[in-house]
Amino acid sequence: MQKKKSYLYGTFFLIVSVVFSVLTKTVDVGPQLSGPPAEIGFSTINNRFHAFTKVHMSFYDITDVMGIIAIGFGLIFGAVGLFQLIKRKNIFKLDRYIYCLGGTYALLGIIYAVFEKISINYRPIYMNGINIAEPSFPSSHTLLICTILTTAIIQVNRIFEGYKGIKTGLTVFGCLYIAVAVVLRLFSGVHWLTDIVASLLMTTSITFFYYGLSKEEKPVKVGKHSA
């Protein structure tokens, strides 16, 4: 994929994410039928889907662990960046993807902070036995897991260019990891359907931008790192 196309797709999904967020705040606004006494957008489909899935805290606990593991994947790239810094002795000589991954992870933190202040939805249940409404839009765990894994898949395919077996194995693992995390979070009952959809839209936008911004003129490959 060309850089221009990746930026166009990233921009498109960014716009869709913003529009979806606005619609979630304004369309079919009605009372939550569970959890805090609050109102929610797309109330019909959200309430019906939550009634269908019910609450499965075991799924929630599993995805919590998966989120921690995903952060561990991110720390591996952080360690690579630190190794490059020590070896090259110049922060400006790190591989482009290291900067882009750092920026991506920082962006995840910014998105989390913003939506903690701008509450669009509240969780459909009270958490930890405390009657306090918690913001739930977007699903931060879904956004974190999907973004870290999709950007990792992109980079792994670039680094291991020519190693088809490794590329295929790691890509399949990453895709399965994402799929399991999304399904379990969706059916855990601690988020509304729109929370998950918003996270997937945001992930898609971020991933396309990452693809273009991190693309080197000469792809970085195993054994090809310059000192």
Short mmCIF file of N, CA, C and O in Angstrom, two decimals, residues 6 30 51 115 120 128 163:
data_model
loop_
_atom_site.label_atom_id
_atom_site.label_comp_id
_atom_site.label_asym_id
_atom_site.label_seq_id
_atom_site.Cartn_x
_atom_site.Cartn_y
_atom_site.Cartn_z
N SER A 6 -2.61 5.13 2.54
CA SER A 6 -2.75 4.85 3.98
C SER A 6 -3.21 6.11 4.71
O SER A 6 -4.02 6.03 5.64
N GLY A 30 -31.67 7.60 25.17
CA GLY A 30 -32.67 7.09 26.09
C GLY A 30 -32.02 6.56 27.35
O GLY A 30 -30.79 6.52 27.46
N ALA A 51 -28.77 -6.83 26.99
CA ALA A 51 -29.70 -7.82 27.54
C ALA A 51 -29.40 -9.21 26.95
O ALA A 51 -29.58 -10.23 27.62
N PHE A 115 -11.28 11.04 26.85
CA PHE A 115 -12.60 10.44 27.06
C PHE A 115 -12.92 10.18 28.53
O PHE A 115 -14.05 9.82 28.86
N ILE A 120 -19.14 10.10 27.11
CA ILE A 120 -20.22 9.88 26.14
C ILE A 120 -21.16 8.78 26.65
O ILE A 120 -22.37 8.92 26.59
N ASN A 128 -16.80 -3.22 40.73
CA ASN A 128 -16.15 -3.40 42.04
C ASN A 128 -17.07 -3.10 43.21
O ASN A 128 -16.62 -2.69 44.29
N TYR A 163 11.20 -13.96 5.56
CA TYR A 163 11.01 -15.11 6.47
C TYR A 163 9.52 -15.43 6.51
O TYR A 163 8.82 -15.08 7.46
#
